[in-house]
mmCIF file with all atom_site columns, C-alpha atoms in Angstrom:
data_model
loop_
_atom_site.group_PDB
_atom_site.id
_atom_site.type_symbol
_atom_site.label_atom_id
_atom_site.label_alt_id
_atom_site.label_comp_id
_atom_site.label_asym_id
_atom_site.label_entity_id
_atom_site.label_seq_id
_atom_site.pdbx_PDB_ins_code
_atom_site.Cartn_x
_atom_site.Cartn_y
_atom_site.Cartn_z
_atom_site.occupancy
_atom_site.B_iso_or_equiv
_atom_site.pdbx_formal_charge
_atom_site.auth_seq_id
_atom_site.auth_comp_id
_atom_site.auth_asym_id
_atom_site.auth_atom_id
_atom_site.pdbx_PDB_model_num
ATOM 1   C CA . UNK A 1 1   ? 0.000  0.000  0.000   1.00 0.00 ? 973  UNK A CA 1
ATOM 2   C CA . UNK A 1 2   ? 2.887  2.175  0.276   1.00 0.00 ? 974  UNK A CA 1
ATOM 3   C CA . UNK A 1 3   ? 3.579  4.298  -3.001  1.00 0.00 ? 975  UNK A CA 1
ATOM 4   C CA . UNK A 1 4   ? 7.003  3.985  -5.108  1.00 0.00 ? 976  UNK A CA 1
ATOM 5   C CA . UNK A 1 5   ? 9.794  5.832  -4.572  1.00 0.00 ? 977  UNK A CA 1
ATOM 6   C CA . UNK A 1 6   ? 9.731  8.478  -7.503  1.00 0.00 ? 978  UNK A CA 1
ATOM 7   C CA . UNK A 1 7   ? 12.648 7.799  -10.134 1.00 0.00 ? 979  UNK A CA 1
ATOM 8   C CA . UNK A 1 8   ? 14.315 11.225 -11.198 1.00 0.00 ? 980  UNK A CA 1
ATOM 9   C CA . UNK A 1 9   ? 13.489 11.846 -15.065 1.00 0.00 ? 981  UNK A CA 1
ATOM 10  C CA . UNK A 1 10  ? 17.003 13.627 -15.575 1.00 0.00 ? 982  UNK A CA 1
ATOM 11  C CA . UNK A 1 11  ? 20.424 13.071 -15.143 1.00 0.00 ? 983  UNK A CA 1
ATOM 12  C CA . UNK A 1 12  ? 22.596 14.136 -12.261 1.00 0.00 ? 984  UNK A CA 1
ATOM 13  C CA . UNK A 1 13  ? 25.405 15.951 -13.583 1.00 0.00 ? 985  UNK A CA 1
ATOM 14  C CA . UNK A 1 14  ? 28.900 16.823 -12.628 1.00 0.00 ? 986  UNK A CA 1
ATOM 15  C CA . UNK A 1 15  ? 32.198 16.750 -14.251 1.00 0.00 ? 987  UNK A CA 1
ATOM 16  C CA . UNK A 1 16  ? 35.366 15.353 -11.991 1.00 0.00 ? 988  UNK A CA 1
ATOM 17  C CA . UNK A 1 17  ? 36.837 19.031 -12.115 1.00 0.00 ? 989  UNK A CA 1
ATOM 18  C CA . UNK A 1 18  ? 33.568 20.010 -10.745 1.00 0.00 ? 990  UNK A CA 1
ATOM 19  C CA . UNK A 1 19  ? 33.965 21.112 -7.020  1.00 0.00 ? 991  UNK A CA 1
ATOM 20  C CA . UNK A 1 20  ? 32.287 18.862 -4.615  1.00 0.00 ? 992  UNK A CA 1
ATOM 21  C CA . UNK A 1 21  ? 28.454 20.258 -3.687  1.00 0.00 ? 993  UNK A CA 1
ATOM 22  C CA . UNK A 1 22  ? 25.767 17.568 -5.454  1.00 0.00 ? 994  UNK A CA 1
ATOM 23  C CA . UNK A 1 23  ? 24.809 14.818 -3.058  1.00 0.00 ? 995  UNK A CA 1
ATOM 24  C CA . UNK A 1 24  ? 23.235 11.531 -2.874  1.00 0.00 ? 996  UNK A CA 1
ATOM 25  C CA . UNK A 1 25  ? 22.145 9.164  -0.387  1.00 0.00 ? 997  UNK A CA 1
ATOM 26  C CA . UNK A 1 26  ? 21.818 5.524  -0.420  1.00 0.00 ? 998  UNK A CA 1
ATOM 27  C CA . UNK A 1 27  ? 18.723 2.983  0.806   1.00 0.00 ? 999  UNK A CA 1
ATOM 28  C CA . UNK A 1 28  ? 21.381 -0.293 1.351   1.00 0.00 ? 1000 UNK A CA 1
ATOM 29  C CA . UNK A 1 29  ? 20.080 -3.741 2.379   1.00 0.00 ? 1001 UNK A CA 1
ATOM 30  C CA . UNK A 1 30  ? 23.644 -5.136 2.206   1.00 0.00 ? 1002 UNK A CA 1
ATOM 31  C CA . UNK A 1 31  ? 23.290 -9.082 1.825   1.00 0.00 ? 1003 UNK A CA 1
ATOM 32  C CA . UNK A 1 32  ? 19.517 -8.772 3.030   1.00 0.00 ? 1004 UNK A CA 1
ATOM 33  C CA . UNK A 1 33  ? 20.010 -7.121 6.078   1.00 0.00 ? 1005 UNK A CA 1
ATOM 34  C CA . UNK A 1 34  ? 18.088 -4.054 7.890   1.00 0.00 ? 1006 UNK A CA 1
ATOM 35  C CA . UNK A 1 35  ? 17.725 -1.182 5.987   1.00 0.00 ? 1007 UNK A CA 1
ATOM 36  C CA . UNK A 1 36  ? 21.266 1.337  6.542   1.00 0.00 ? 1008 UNK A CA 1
ATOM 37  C CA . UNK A 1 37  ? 20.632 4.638  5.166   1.00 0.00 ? 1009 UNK A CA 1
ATOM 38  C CA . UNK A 1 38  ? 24.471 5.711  3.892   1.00 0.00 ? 1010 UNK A CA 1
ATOM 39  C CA . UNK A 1 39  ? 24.910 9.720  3.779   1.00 0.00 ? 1011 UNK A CA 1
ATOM 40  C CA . UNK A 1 40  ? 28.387 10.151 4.800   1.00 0.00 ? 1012 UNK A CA 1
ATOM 41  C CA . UNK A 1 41  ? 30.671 12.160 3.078   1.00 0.00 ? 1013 UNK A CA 1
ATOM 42  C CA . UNK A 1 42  ? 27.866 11.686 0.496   1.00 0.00 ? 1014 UNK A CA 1
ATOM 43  C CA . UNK A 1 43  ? 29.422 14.198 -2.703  1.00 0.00 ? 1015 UNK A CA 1
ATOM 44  C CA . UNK A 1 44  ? 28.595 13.219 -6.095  1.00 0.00 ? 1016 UNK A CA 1
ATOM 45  C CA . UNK A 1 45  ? 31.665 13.233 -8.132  1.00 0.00 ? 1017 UNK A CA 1
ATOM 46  C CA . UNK A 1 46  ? 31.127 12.370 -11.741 1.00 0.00 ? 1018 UNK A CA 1
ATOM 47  C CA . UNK A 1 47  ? 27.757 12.293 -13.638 1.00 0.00 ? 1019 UNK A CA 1
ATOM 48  C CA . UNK A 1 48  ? 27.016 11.649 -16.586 1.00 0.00 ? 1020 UNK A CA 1
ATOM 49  C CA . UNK A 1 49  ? 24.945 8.985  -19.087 1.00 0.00 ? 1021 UNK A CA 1
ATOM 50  C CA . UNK A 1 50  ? 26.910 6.423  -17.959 1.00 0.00 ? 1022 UNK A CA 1
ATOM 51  C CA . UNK A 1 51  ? 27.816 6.522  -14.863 1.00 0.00 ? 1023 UNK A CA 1
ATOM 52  C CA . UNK A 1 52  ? 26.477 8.221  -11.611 1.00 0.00 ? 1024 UNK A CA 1
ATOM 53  C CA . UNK A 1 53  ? 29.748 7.772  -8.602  1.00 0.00 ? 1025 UNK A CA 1
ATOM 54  C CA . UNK A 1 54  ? 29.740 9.369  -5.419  1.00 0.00 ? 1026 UNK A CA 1
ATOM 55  C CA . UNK A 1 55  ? 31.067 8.698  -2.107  1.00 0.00 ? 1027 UNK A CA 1
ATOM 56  C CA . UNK A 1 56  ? 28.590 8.060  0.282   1.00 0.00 ? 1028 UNK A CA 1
ATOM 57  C CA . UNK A 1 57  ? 29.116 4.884  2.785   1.00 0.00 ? 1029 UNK A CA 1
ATOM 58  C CA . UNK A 1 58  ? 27.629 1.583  1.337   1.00 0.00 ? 1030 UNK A CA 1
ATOM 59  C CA . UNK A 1 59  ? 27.885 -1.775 3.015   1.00 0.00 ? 1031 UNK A CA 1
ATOM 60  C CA . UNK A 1 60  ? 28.797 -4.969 0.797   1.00 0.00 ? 1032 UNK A CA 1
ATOM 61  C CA . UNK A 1 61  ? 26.388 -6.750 -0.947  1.00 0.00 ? 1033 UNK A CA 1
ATOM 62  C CA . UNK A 1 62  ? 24.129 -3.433 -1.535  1.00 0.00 ? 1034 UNK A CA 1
ATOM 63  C CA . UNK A 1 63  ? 24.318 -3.376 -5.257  1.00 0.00 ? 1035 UNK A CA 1
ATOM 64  C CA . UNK A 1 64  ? 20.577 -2.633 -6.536  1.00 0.00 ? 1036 UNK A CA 1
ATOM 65  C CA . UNK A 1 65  ? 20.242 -0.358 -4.124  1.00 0.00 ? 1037 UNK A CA 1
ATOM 66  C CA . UNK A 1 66  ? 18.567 3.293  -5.146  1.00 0.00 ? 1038 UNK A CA 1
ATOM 67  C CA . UNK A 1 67  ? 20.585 6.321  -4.995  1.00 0.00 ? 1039 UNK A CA 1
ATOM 68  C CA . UNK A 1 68  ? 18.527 9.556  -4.193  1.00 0.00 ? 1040 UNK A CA 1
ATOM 69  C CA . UNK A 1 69  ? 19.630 13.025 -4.253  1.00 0.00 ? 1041 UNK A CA 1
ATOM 70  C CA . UNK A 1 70  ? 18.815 14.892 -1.905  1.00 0.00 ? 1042 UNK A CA 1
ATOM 71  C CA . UNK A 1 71  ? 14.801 15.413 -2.696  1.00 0.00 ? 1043 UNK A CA 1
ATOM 72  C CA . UNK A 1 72  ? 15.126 11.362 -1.852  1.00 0.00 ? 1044 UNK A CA 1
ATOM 73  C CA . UNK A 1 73  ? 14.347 10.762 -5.717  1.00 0.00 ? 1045 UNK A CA 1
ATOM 74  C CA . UNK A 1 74  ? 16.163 7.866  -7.157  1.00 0.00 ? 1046 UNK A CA 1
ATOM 75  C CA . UNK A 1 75  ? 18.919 9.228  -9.060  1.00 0.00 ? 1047 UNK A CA 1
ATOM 76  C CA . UNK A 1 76  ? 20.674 5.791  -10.114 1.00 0.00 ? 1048 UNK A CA 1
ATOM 77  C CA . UNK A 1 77  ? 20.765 2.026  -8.921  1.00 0.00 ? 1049 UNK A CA 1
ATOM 78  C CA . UNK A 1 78  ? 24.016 1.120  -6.882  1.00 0.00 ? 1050 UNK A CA 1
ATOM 79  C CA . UNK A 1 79  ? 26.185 -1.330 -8.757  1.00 0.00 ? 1051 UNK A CA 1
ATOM 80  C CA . UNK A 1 80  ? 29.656 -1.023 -6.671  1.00 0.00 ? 1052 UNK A CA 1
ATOM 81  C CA . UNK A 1 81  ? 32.551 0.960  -6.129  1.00 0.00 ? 1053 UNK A CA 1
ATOM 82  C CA . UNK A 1 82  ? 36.248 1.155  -7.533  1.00 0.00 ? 1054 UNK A CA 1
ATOM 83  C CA . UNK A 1 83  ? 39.729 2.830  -6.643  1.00 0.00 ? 1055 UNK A CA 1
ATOM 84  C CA . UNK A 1 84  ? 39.918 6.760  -6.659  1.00 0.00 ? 1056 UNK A CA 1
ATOM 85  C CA . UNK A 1 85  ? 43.626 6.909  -5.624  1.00 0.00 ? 1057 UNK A CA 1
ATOM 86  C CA . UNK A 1 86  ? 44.527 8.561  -9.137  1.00 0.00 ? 1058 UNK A CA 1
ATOM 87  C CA . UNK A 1 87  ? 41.355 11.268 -8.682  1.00 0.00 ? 1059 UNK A CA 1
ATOM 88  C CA . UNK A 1 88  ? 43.175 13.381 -5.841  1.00 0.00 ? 1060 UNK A CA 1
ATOM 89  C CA . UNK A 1 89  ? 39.839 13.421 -3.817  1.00 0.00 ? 1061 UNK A CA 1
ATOM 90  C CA . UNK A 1 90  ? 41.190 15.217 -0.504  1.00 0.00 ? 1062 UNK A CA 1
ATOM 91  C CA . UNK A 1 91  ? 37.597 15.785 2.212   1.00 0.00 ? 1063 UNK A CA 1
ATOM 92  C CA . UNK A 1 92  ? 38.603 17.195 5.691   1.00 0.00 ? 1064 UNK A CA 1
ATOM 93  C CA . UNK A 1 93  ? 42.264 17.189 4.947   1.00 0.00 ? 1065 UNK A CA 1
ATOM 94  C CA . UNK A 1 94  ? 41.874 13.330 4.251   1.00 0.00 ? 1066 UNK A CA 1
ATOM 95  C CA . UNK A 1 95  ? 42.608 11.778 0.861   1.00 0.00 ? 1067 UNK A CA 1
ATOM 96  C CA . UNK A 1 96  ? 39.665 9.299  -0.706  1.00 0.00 ? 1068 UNK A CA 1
ATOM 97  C CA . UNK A 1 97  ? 41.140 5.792  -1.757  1.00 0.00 ? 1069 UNK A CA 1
ATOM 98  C CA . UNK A 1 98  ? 37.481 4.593  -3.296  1.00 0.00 ? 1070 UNK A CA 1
ATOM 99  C CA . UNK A 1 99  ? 34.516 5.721  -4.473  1.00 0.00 ? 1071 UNK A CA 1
ATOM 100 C CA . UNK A 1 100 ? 30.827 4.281  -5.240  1.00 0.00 ? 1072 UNK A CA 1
ATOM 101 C CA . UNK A 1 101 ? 28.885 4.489  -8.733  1.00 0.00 ? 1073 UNK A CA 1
ATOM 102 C CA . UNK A 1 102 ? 26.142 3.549  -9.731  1.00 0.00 ? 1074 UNK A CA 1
ATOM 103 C CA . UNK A 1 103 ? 23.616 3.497  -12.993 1.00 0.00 ? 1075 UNK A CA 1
ATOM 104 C CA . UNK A 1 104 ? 21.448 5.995  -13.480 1.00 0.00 ? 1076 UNK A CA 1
ATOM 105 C CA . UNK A 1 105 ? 18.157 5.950  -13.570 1.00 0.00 ? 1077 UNK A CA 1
ATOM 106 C CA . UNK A 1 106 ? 17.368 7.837  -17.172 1.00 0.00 ? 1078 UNK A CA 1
ATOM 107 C CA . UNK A 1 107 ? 19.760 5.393  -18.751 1.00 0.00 ? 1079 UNK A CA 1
ATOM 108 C CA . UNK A 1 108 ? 18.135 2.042  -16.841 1.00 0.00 ? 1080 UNK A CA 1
ATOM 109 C CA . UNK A 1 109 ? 14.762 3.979  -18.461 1.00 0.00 ? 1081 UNK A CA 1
ATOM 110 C CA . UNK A 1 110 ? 16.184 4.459  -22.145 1.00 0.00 ? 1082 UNK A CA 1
ATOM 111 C CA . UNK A 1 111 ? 17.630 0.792  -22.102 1.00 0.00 ? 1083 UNK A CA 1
ATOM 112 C CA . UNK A 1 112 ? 14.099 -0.660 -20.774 1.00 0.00 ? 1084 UNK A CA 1
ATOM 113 C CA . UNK A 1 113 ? 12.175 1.828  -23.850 1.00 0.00 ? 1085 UNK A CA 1
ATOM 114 C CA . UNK A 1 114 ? 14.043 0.139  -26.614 1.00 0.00 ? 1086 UNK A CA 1
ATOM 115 C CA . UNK A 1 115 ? 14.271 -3.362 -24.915 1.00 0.00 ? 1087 UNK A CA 1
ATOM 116 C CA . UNK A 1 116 ? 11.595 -4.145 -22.646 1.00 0.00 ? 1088 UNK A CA 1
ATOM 117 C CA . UNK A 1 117 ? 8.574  -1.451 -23.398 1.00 0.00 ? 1089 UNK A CA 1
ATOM 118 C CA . UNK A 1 118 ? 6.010  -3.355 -21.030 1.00 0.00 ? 1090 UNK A CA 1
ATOM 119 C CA . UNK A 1 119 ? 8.474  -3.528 -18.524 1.00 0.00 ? 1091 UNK A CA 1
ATOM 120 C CA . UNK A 1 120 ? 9.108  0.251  -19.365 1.00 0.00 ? 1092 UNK A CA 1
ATOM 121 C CA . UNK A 1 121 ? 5.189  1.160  -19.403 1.00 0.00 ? 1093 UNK A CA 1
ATOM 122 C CA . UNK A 1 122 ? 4.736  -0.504 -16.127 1.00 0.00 ? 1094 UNK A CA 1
ATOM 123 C CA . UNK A 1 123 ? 7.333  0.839  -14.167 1.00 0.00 ? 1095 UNK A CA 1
ATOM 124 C CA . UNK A 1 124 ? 6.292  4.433  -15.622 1.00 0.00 ? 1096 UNK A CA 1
ATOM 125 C CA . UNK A 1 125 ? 2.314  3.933  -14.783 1.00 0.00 ? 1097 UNK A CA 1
ATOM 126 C CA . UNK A 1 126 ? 3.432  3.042  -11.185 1.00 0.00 ? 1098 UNK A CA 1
ATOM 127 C CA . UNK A 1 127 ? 5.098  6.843  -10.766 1.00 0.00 ? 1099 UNK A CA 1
ATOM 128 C CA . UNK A 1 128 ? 1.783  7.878  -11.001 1.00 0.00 ? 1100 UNK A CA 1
#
């Protein structure tokens, strides 16, 4: 009985040489667990078509997990995270070793148009 969570209809946006502002929050059930809400040191810091990477906390085993900015709609869908080390992220004097990403939600929307239209249709009718 509880509605949907809304899915955002745009793209977050932000280039790497970007300073640090955009953030995002992530609804983790890692490997089935309770619900963890991860919104520490939560800065987006590339967006784009392909990818959506930030680096807010996230627990093993929480791929799948929506992404919301900060309106808490779904931005992308967690898929895992990857070395930053090269990327000279520095927060509170500390250097960032790794960073999240995820797939956003306008591209998982495109790909489900031209592959999977009921899927597509359904998913859209449920937003309401």
């Amino acid at each position: 009985s509880r509605p949907p969570l809304t899915l955002r209809s745009h793209l977050v946006r932000k280039k790497l040489t970007q300073a640090l502002g955009t953030r995002v929050n992530v609804l983790q059930h890692p490997n089935g667990a309770p619900m963890r809400i991860g919104f520490r040191d939560n800065f987006v810091t590339i967006g784009d078509e392909k990818l959506l990477a930030y680096l807010t906390d996230t627990a093993a085993g929480s791929s799948g997990s929506p992404v919301c900015d900060d309106g808490w709609t779904v931005a992308a869908l967690h898929a895992g995270s990857q070395s930053v080390s090269d990327k000279n992220i520095v927060i509170r004097e500390r250097q960032i070793k790794r960073e999240n990403f995820g797939t956003p939600i306008p591209t998982i929307m495109a790909h489900l148009l031209a592959n999977h239209r009921t899927l597509h249709d359904e998913i859209l009718a449920a937003q309401g």
